[in-house]
Amino acid sequence: MFEFPVHATDGAARTGTLRLPHGEVETPVFMPVGTQATVKMLAPEEVEGLGARIILNNTYHLYLRPGHEVVRDLGGLHAFQNWSRPILTDSGGFQVFSLADIRTISEEGVLFRSHIDGSRHLFTPERVMEIERALGADIIMAFDHCPPGQADAALAEEATRRTLQWLERCRTRFLQLREEDPEGPRQTLFPIVQGGVVPELRRMAARATLEMGEWDGVAIGGLSVGEPKPLMYGMLEVLEPELPPALPRYLMGVGYPDDLLEGIGRGVDMFDCVAPTRNGRNGAVWTHEEGQINIKAARNRLDPGPLDPYCGCYTCRTYSRAYLRHLFVAGEWLGMRLLTLHNLHFLVELARQARVAIGEGRYASWSAEWLARFRSRRARAG
Amino acid sequence: MFEFPVHATDGAARTGTLRLPHGEVETPVFMPVGTQATVKMLAPEEVEGLGARIILNNTYHLYLRPGHEVVRDLGGLHAFQNWSRPILTDSGGFQVFSLADIRTISEEGVLFRSHIDGSRHLFTPERVMEIERALGADIIMAFDHCPPGQADAALAEEATRRTLQWLERCRTRFLQLREEDPEGPRQTLFPIVQGGVVPELRRMAARATLEMGEWDGVAIGGLSVGEPKPLMYGMLEVLEPELPPALPRYLMGVGYPDDLLEGIGRGVDMFDCVAPTRNGRNGAVWTHEEGQINIKAARNRLDPGPLDPYCGCYTCRTYSRAYLRHLFVAGEWLGMRLLTLHNLHFLVELARQARVAIGEGRYASWSAEWLARFRSRRARAG
């Protein structure tokens, strides 16, 4: 359990298999986000049908609604939402620092007010471990201090130091909980490496994290939070030689199609992002030759063709752009649903193709060609 | 084509088969409403999967958005929305009289302003036939004058008289259009019998309609528009002996589960209503032993059981009340979708069971028992 055999490497890119209690996951992998125990608009069979093998749920949201104890009493996240494959829960760190109304951040933890009803809550590393244990995901994330992307070096350093201290407490409480309840869910704890966009801080954080104990994987946090893209790619390059090849690497909150390929080329194995679902609900879709387009554009009004002739998803096999545009213009939910499905399929399938290219030892040229085509913004004929 | 063999009769109730260009439909039948060329929240495969064999689309809405010519140019309603089974379009009469801002009603037609953008439009019987021809449904409805349920006898009489005059013009234009375009969609025109809640007016309207020519079916309009239920049932009893058994009878805009059974018992073969979809989006669901319940009720918070233990739909087979309640409380679309599916399944399945009971010659006792159980509001144990 919690093994990660690596199958092929190609430069920094590699393929592997995450062996988890609820099944195996081929990497590199994109994980759809199901914030409130549902990938917005989709039934779990559809998420599985488009090729997803692991989803992410948000601890902060589920703690507030319906409550982690409710989820536990109903059999845990897998039973609750009818998803029998692996699940990863984040720690709520990102949401507490971005959504909630924070009262105080101290060594103890974060005192915040709910974004829903203003009620007061305290997240400590120990408390978050208890919540994630109750939720019962296969992979649970440590509680970290996640500063904004434009944070200065002093704040980045403080957040990094605090994240390491909290990690030690997360680890201790996680091991206790597992010992207290050996029949409970089989879970592994992933640490999160912070460090802002300061190379020495990132290196220090990675080393300190790895020295703390044996992990089954490691996450890179605090990126894709507003900093320029080249800085993000730079940090991945700083970290790549620091991280042991035997551990799967999870780049949190990324990404768009191009970020996925850039990340894979820099040794990342796991990704998650709300972009495919959120964009889909707003009418924005990715296509192979036109990049990101908006279905509501007038030019789609009479277009009998699919969103993307190179895509094999249910939406592209079945519906015209004209119909999809009509659904959006008329405010019909089916439109949001069909575009969500397309975007998720697009990223999940992109990761699958990346695995093939890595296996064939041609990742660099394949991804360069793919990106050039994606960025060409060639409008469809007709 | 457009045949309607009757298989069994049991009192006024009967079973039959509607033979339509896009397939056969067993009656009595409930037709889900897909106002804007989509049954709200559902993909067509799901509508078919829950047992529906014919759907209804709204002419008024599709005329305004995306426009009937757009639909025609994209291959008609069947291709446009990926529904290969039969379709019925209403005439827009009901919507023009209930949704739009009416400027003038004259013998010529109705001048109205769109509820979307205030633009001015004229619906005449001829125009509506042209629009419904472009949409391409199997069954199209005549343009009628549909007054409110509380209309006085004078208005009811005026509307009935006007509906008959317009029917003559609909018929003429419909036959012309078919002749002009013999390769176009194969369609039949159903007349609508108005008459408010005035028995003599209903009888007169039925007789005048039937004398006007040969029809493949006949609709009963202007009921379930605010009048008391016993008056509606009374009108069905007035009409039942007037309508030739060889014609399928369509009660427009009905109904709730009990209305369906009451209607079938009075000789109705076809029903449509937005109640299952609209209620589902509001969290209201039908159950066999508790009648209509609201999923948001606090008592469902920790309930691991299904919405309705007697229902075999995907939602009831798969999800707990606690999860469905969570989806509604958290504002997740999947909740609306799952409850829509349940409610539609409930009505479609109810019609199927009615067919079995009629076939076995025990419709009266079966429906009485079913209704007593539905109205018992027995709360579920546990």
JSON list of N, CA and C in Angstrom, two decimals, chain A residues 280 282-285 293-301 306-307 320-329 335 339:
[
{"chain": "A", "resi": 280, "resn": "GLY", "atom": "N", "xyz": [-15.64, 25.82, -17.25]},
{"chain": "A", "resi": 280, "resn": "GLY", "atom": "CA", "xyz": [-16.74, 25.17, -17.96]},
{"chain": "A", "resi": 280, "resn": "GLY", "atom": "C", "xyz": [-18.07, 25.82, -17.61]},
{"chain": "A", "resi": 282, "resn": "ASN", "atom": "N", "xyz": [-18.52, 28.78, -16.80]},
{"chain": "A", "resi": 282, "resn": "ASN", "atom": "CA", "xyz": [-18.56, 30.13, -17.38]},
{"chain": "A", "resi": 282, "resn": "ASN", "atom": "C", "xyz": [-18.58, 30.14, -18.90]},
{"chain": "A", "resi": 283, "resn": "GLY", "atom": "N", "xyz": [-18.61, 28.96, -19.50]},
{"chain": "A", "resi": 283, "resn": "GLY", "atom": "CA", "xyz": [-18.66, 28.90, -20.97]},
{"chain": "A", "resi": 283, "resn": "GLY", "atom": "C", "xyz": [-17.30, 28.86, -21.64]},
{"chain": "A", "resi": 284, "resn": "ALA", "atom": "N", "xyz": [-16.23, 28.78, -20.85]},
{"chain": "A", "resi": 284, "resn": "ALA", "atom": "CA", "xyz": [-14.87, 28.77, -21.42]},
{"chain": "A", "resi": 284, "resn": "ALA", "atom": "C", "xyz": [-14.38, 27.33, -21.56]},
{"chain": "A", "resi": 285, "resn": "VAL", "atom": "N", "xyz": [-13.94, 26.99, -22.76]},
{"chain": "A", "resi": 285, "resn": "VAL", "atom": "CA", "xyz": [-13.47, 25.62, -23.00]},
{"chain": "A", "resi": 285, "resn": "VAL", "atom": "C", "xyz": [-12.12, 25.62, -23.69]},
{"chain": "A", "resi": 293, "resn": "ILE", "atom": "N", "xyz": [-11.52, 29.00, -25.76]},
{"chain": "A", "resi": 293, "resn": "ILE", "atom": "CA", "xyz": [-12.54, 29.77, -26.48]},
{"chain": "A", "resi": 293, "resn": "ILE", "atom": "C", "xyz": [-13.77, 29.94, -25.58]},
{"chain": "A", "resi": 294, "resn": "ASN", "atom": "N", "xyz": [-14.64, 30.87, -25.95]},
{"chain": "A", "resi": 294, "resn": "ASN", "atom": "CA", "xyz": [-15.89, 31.02, -25.19]},
{"chain": "A", "resi": 294, "resn": "ASN", "atom": "C", "xyz": [-17.07, 30.62, -26.07]},
{"chain": "A", "resi": 295, "resn": "ILE", "atom": "N", "xyz": [-17.84, 29.70, -25.56]},
{"chain": "A", "resi": 295, "resn": "ILE", "atom": "CA", "xyz": [-18.94, 29.14, -26.34]},
{"chain": "A", "resi": 295, "resn": "ILE", "atom": "C", "xyz": [-19.99, 30.20, -26.66]},
{"chain": "A", "resi": 296, "resn": "LYS", "atom": "N", "xyz": [-20.09, 31.25, -25.83]},
{"chain": "A", "resi": 296, "resn": "LYS", "atom": "CA", "xyz": [-21.13, 32.26, -26.04]},
{"chain": "A", "resi": 296, "resn": "LYS", "atom": "C", "xyz": [-20.86, 33.17, -27.23]},
{"chain": "A", "resi": 297, "resn": "ALA", "atom": "N", "xyz": [-19.66, 33.10, -27.80]},
{"chain": "A", "resi": 297, "resn": "ALA", "atom": "CA", "xyz": [-19.32, 33.97, -28.93]},
{"chain": "A", "resi": 297, "resn": "ALA", "atom": "C", "xyz": [-20.32, 33.81, -30.06]},
{"chain": "A", "resi": 298, "resn": "ALA", "atom": "N", "xyz": [-20.67, 34.93, -30.69]},
{"chain": "A", "resi": 298, "resn": "ALA", "atom": "CA", "xyz": [-21.69, 34.94, -31.74]},
{"chain": "A", "resi": 298, "resn": "ALA", "atom": "C", "xyz": [-21.32, 34.00, -32.89]},
{"chain": "A", "resi": 299, "resn": "ARG", "atom": "N", "xyz": [-20.04, 33.81, -33.15]},
{"chain": "A", "resi": 299, "resn": "ARG", "atom": "CA", "xyz": [-19.65, 32.98, -34.29]},
{"chain": "A", "resi": 299, "resn": "ARG", "atom": "C", "xyz": [-20.08, 31.52, -34.13]},
{"chain": "A", "resi": 300, "resn": "ASN", "atom": "N", "xyz": [-20.45, 31.11, -32.92]},
{"chain": "A", "resi": 300, "resn": "ASN", "atom": "CA", "xyz": [-20.89, 29.73, -32.72]},
{"chain": "A", "resi": 300, "resn": "ASN", "atom": "C", "xyz": [-22.38, 29.54, -32.95]},
{"chain": "A", "resi": 301, "resn": "ARG", "atom": "N", "xyz": [-23.10, 30.61, -33.25]},
{"chain": "A", "resi": 301, "resn": "ARG", "atom": "CA", "xyz": [-24.57, 30.57, -33.26]},
{"chain": "A", "resi": 301, "resn": "ARG", "atom": "C", "xyz": [-25.13, 29.52, -34.20]},
{"chain": "A", "resi": 306, "resn": "PRO", "atom": "N", "xyz": [-18.47, 20.28, -33.65]},
{"chain": "A", "resi": 306, "resn": "PRO", "atom": "CA", "xyz": [-18.24, 20.08, -32.20]},
{"chain": "A", "resi": 306, "resn": "PRO", "atom": "C", "xyz": [-17.36, 21.19, -31.62]},
{"chain": "A", "resi": 307, "resn": "LEU", "atom": "N", "xyz": [-17.31, 21.25, -30.29]},
{"chain": "A", "resi": 307, "resn": "LEU", "atom": "CA", "xyz": [-16.42, 22.19, -29.62]},
{"chain": "A", "resi": 307, "resn": "LEU", "atom": "C", "xyz": [-15.01, 22.05, -30.16]},
{"chain": "A", "resi": 320, "resn": "SER", "atom": "N", "xyz": [-23.55, 19.99, -31.09]},
{"chain": "A", "resi": 320, "resn": "SER", "atom": "CA", "xyz": [-22.98, 21.06, -31.91]},
{"chain": "A", "resi": 320, "resn": "SER", "atom": "C", "xyz": [-22.64, 22.26, -31.04]},
{"chain": "A", "resi": 321, "resn": "ARG", "atom": "N", "xyz": [-21.72, 23.07, -31.55]},
{"chain": "A", "resi": 321, "resn": "ARG", "atom": "CA", "xyz": [-21.45, 24.34, -30.90]},
{"chain": "A", "resi": 321, "resn": "ARG", "atom": "C", "xyz": [-22.71, 25.19, -30.82]},
{"chain": "A", "resi": 322, "resn": "ALA", "atom": "N", "xyz": [-23.52, 25.13, -31.88]},
{"chain": "A", "resi": 322, "resn": "ALA", "atom": "CA", "xyz": [-24.75, 25.93, -31.90]},
{"chain": "A", "resi": 322, "resn": "ALA", "atom": "C", "xyz": [-25.66, 25.54, -30.73]},
{"chain": "A", "resi": 323, "resn": "TYR", "atom": "N", "xyz": [-25.81, 24.25, -30.48]},
{"chain": "A", "resi": 323, "resn": "TYR", "atom": "CA", "xyz": [-26.67, 23.80, -29.38]},
{"chain": "A", "resi": 323, "resn": "TYR", "atom": "C", "xyz": [-26.06, 24.21, -28.03]},
{"chain": "A", "resi": 324, "resn": "LEU", "atom": "N", "xyz": [-24.75, 24.00, -27.89]},
{"chain": "A", "resi": 324, "resn": "LEU", "atom": "CA", "xyz": [-24.10, 24.35, -26.62]},
{"chain": "A", "resi": 324, "resn": "LEU", "atom": "C", "xyz": [-24.21, 25.85, -26.36]},
{"chain": "A", "resi": 325, "resn": "ARG", "atom": "N", "xyz": [-24.04, 26.65, -27.42]},
{"chain": "A", "resi": 325, "resn": "ARG", "atom": "CA", "xyz": [-24.20, 28.09, -27.26]},
{"chain": "A", "resi": 325, "resn": "ARG", "atom": "C", "xyz": [-25.63, 28.42, -26.83]},
{"chain": "A", "resi": 326, "resn": "HIS", "atom": "N", "xyz": [-26.61, 27.78, -27.50]},
{"chain": "A", "resi": 326, "resn": "HIS", "atom": "CA", "xyz": [-28.01, 28.00, -27.13]},
{"chain": "A", "resi": 326, "resn": "HIS", "atom": "C", "xyz": [-28.22, 27.73, -25.64]},
{"chain": "A", "resi": 327, "resn": "LEU", "atom": "N", "xyz": [-27.67, 26.62, -25.14]},
{"chain": "A", "resi": 327, "resn": "LEU", "atom": "CA", "xyz": [-27.86, 26.28, -23.73]},
{"chain": "A", "resi": 327, "resn": "LEU", "atom": "C", "xyz": [-27.31, 27.37, -22.82]},
{"chain": "A", "resi": 328, "resn": "PHE", "atom": "N", "xyz": [-26.16, 27.93, -23.19]},
{"chain": "A", "resi": 328, "resn": "PHE", "atom": "CA", "xyz": [-25.58, 29.00, -22.36]},
{"chain": "A", "resi": 328, "resn": "PHE", "atom": "C", "xyz": [-26.38, 30.29, -22.47]},
{"chain": "A", "resi": 329, "resn": "VAL", "atom": "N", "xyz": [-26.75, 30.65, -23.69]},
{"chain": "A", "resi": 329, "resn": "VAL", "atom": "CA", "xyz": [-27.51, 31.89, -23.87]},
{"chain": "A", "resi": 329, "resn": "VAL", "atom": "C", "xyz": [-28.85, 31.80, -23.15]},
{"chain": "A", "resi": 335, "resn": "GLY", "atom": "N", "xyz": [-25.76, 23.03, -20.28]},
{"chain": "A", "resi": 335, "resn": "GLY", "atom": "CA", "xyz": [-24.59, 23.63, -20.92]},
{"chain": "A", "resi": 335, "resn": "GLY", "atom": "C", "xyz": [-23.38, 23.63, -20.00]},
{"chain": "A", "resi": 339, "resn": "LEU", "atom": "N", "xyz": [-19.90, 21.39, -20.72]},
{"chain": "A", "resi": 339, "resn": "LEU", "atom": "CA", "xyz": [-18.59, 22.02, -20.86]},
{"chain": "A", "resi": 339, "resn": "LEU", "atom": "C", "xyz": [-17.65, 21.61, -19.73]}
]
